[in-house]
CSV table of C-alpha atoms and ligand atoms in Angstrom, one decimal:
chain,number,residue,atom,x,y,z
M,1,UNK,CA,-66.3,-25.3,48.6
M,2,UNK,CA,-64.5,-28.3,50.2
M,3,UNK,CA,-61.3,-27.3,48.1
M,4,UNK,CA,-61.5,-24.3,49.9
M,5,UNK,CA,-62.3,-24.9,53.4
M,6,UNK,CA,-59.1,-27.7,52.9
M,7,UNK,CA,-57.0,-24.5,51.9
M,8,UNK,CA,-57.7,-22.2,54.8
M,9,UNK,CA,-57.0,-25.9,57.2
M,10,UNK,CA,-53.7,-25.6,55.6
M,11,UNK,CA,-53.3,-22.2,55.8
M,12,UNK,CA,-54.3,-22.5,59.3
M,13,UNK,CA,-51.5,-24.8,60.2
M,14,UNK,CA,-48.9,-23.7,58.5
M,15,UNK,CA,-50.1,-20.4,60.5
M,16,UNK,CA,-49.7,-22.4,63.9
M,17,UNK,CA,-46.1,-23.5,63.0
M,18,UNK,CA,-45.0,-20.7,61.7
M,19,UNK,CA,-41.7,-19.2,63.4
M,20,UNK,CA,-40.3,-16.2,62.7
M,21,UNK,CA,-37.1,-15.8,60.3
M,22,UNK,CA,-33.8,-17.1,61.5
M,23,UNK,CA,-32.3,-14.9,64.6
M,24,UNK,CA,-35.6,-13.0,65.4
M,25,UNK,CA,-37.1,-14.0,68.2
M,26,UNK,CA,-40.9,-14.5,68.1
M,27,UNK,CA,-43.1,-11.8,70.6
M,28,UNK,CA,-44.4,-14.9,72.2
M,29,UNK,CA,-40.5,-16.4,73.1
M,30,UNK,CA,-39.9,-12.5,74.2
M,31,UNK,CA,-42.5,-12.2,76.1
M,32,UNK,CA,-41.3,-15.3,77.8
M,33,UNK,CA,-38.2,-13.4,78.7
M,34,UNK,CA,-39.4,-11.0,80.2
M,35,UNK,CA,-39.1,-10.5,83.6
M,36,UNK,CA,-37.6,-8.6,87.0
M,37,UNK,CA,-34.3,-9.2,88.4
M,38,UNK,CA,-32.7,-8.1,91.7
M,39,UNK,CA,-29.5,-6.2,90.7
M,40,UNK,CA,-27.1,-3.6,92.4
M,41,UNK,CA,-27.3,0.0,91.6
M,42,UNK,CA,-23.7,2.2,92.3
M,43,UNK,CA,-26.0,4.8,92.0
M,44,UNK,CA,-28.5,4.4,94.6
M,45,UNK,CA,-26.0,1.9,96.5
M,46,UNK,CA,-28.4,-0.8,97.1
M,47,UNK,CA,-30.0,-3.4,95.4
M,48,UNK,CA,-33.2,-2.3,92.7
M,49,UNK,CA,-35.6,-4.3,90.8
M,50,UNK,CA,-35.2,-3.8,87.4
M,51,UNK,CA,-36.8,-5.2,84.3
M,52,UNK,CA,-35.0,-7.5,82.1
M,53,UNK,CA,-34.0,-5.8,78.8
M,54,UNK,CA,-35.4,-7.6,76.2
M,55,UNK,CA,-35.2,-6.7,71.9
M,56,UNK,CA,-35.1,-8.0,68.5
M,57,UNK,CA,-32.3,-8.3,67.0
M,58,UNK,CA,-33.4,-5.9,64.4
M,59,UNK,CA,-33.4,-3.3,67.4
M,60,UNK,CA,-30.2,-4.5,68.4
M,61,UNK,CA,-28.4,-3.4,65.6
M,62,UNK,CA,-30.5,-0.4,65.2
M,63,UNK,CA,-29.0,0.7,69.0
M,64,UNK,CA,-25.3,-0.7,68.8
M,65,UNK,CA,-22.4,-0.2,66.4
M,66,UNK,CA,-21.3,-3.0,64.3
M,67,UNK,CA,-18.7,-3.7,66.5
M,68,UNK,CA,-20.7,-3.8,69.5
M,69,UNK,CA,-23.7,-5.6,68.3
M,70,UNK,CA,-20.5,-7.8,67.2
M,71,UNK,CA,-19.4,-8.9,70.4
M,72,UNK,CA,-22.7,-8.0,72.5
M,73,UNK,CA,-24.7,-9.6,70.2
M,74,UNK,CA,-22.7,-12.4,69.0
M,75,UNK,CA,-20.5,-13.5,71.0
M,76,UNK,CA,-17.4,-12.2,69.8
M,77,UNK,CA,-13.9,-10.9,70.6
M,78,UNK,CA,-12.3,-7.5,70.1
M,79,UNK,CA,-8.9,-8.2,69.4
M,80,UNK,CA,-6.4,-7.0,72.3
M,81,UNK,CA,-5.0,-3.6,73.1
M,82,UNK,CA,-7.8,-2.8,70.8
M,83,UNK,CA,-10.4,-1.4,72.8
M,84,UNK,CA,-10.6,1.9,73.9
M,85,UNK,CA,-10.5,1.1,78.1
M,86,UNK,CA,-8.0,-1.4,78.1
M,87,UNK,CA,-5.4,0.8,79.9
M,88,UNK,CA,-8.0,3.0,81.3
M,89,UNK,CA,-7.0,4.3,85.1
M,90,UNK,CA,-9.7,6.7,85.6
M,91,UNK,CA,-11.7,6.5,88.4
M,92,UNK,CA,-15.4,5.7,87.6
M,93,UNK,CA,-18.1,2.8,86.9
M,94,UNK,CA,-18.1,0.5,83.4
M,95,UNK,CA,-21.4,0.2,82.3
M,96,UNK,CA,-23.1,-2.7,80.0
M,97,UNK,CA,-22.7,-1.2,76.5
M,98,UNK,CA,-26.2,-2.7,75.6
M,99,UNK,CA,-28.3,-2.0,78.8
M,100,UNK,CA,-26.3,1.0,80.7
M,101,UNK,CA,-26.4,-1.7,83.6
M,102,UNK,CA,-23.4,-1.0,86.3
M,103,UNK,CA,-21.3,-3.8,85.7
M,104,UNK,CA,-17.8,-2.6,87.3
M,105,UNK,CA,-16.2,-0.4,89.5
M,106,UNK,CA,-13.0,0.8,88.5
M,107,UNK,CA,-11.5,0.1,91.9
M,108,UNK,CA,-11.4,-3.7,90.8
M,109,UNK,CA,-9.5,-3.3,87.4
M,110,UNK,CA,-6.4,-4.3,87.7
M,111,UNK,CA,-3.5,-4.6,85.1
M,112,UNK,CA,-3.1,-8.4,83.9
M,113,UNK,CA,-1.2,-7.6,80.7
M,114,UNK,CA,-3.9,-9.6,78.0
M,115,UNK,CA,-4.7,-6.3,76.7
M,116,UNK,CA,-8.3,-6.7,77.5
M,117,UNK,CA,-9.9,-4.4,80.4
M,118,UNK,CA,-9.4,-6.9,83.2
M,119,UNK,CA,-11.6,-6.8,86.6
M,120,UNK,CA,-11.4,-9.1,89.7
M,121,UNK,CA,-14.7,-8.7,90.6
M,122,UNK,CA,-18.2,-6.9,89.0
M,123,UNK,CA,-20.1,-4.8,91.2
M,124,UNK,CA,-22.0,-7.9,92.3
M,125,UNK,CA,-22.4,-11.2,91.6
M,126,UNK,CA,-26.1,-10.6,90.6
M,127,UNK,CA,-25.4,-8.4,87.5
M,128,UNK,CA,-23.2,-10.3,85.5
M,129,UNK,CA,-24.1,-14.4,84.7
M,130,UNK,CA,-22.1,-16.9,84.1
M,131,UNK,CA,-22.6,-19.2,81.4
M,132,UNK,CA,-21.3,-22.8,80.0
M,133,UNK,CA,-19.3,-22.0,76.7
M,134,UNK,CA,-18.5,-25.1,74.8
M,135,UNK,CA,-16.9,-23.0,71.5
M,136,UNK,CA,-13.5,-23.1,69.7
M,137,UNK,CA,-13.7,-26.7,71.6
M,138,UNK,CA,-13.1,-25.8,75.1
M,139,UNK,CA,-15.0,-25.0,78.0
M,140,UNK,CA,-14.7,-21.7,79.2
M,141,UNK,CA,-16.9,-19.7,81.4
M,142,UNK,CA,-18.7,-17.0,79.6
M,143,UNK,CA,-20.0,-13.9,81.5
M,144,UNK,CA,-23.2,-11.9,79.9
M,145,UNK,CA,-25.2,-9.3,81.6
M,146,UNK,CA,-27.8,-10.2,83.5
M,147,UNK,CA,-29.8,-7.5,82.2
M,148,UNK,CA,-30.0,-8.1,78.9
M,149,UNK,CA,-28.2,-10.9,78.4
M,150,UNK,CA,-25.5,-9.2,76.2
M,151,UNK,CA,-21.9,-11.0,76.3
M,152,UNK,CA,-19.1,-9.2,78.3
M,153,UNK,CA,-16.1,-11.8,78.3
M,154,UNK,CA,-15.4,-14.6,79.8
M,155,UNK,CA,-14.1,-15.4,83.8
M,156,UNK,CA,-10.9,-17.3,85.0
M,157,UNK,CA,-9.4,-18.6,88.1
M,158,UNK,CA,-6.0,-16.7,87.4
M,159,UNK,CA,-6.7,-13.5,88.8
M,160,UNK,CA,-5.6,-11.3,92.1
M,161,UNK,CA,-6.6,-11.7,95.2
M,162,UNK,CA,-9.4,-11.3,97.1
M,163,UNK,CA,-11.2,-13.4,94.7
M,164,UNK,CA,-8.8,-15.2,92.8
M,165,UNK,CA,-10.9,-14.2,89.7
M,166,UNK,CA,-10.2,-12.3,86.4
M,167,UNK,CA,-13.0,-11.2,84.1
M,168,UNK,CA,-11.2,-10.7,81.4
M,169,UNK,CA,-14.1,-7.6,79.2
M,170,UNK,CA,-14.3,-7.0,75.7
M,171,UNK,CA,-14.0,-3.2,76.2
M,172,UNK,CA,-16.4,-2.6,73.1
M,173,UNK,CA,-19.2,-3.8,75.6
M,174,UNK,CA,-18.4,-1.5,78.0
M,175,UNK,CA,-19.3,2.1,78.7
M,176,UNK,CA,-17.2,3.8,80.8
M,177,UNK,CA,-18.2,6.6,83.0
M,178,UNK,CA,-16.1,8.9,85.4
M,179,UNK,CA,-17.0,9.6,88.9
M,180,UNK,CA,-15.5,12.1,91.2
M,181,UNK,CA,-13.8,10.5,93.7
S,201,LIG,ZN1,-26.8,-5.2,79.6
């Protein structure tokens, strides 16, 4: 009997420390995520709570293309004058590929020639974060959406004016949708 009750002691540990496989987050850490956030709506032009967008990355995949889940997902990089809104002139709002979130207005693209959808401002400040990036050993400023925390691009201090900035997109984590003017 002792052998046993030492077995289900273990088994009750282990139990405790258990964490889920690599790159799937526990429902405990995702519930610790969750959350609402003040961000801007184009649609309703004002400012909306909205809940934090929150998945495995099981359902990540399940919702994204590979190329997508890619960059949104995993921080990566389309290469440029690859994606499909790079030269885009059309009027209308760019969306968060992962989240529909209204990132940017198409009246802030502007052409900076890196063949990467370039904006000099998002819709507003509170839907896309900024975030320390210390990879390929620089530090760069990454930008993610504040929604769900997918990864956009990253900012610079070399763009137009009236802000100075560029966010320079991956256009595979943007949706692009056309308004009439
Ligand atoms: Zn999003």
């Amino acid at each position: 009997m002792k052998h046993i009750q030492v077995v289900t002691v273990a088994l009750l540990v282990v139990g405790l420390f258990w964490s889920a496989p690599d790159g799937q987050a526990s429902r405990e850490e995702l519930m610790a995520d969750r959350g609402q956030i003040k961000v801007y709506s184009l649609a309703t032009g004002e400012y909306i709570l909205s809940e934090k967008v929150v998945k495995t990355e099981q359902e990540w995949r399940q919702l994204l293309t590979p190329k997508q889940y890619h960059i949104l997902r995993e921080q990566g990089t389309e290469r440029a004058f690859t994606g499909g809104t790079w030269d885009n002139k059309e009027y209308g709002i760019y969306r968060c590929a992962g989240c529909g979130l209204d990132l940017y207005h198409s009246s802030t693209k502007y052409k900076s020639g890196t063949g990467w959808p370039s904006f000099y401002q998002p819709v507003a400040e509170e839907n896309v974060s900024i975030r320390e990036d210390r990879s390929f050993f620089t530090v760069r400023n990454e930008l993610v959406c504040s929604r769900c925390g997918g990864h956009l691009g990253h900012v610079f201090a070399d763009g137009p004016q009236p802000t100075g900035k560029r966010h320079c997109i991956n256009a595979a984590s943007l949706v692009f949708v056309k308004l009439d003017r």
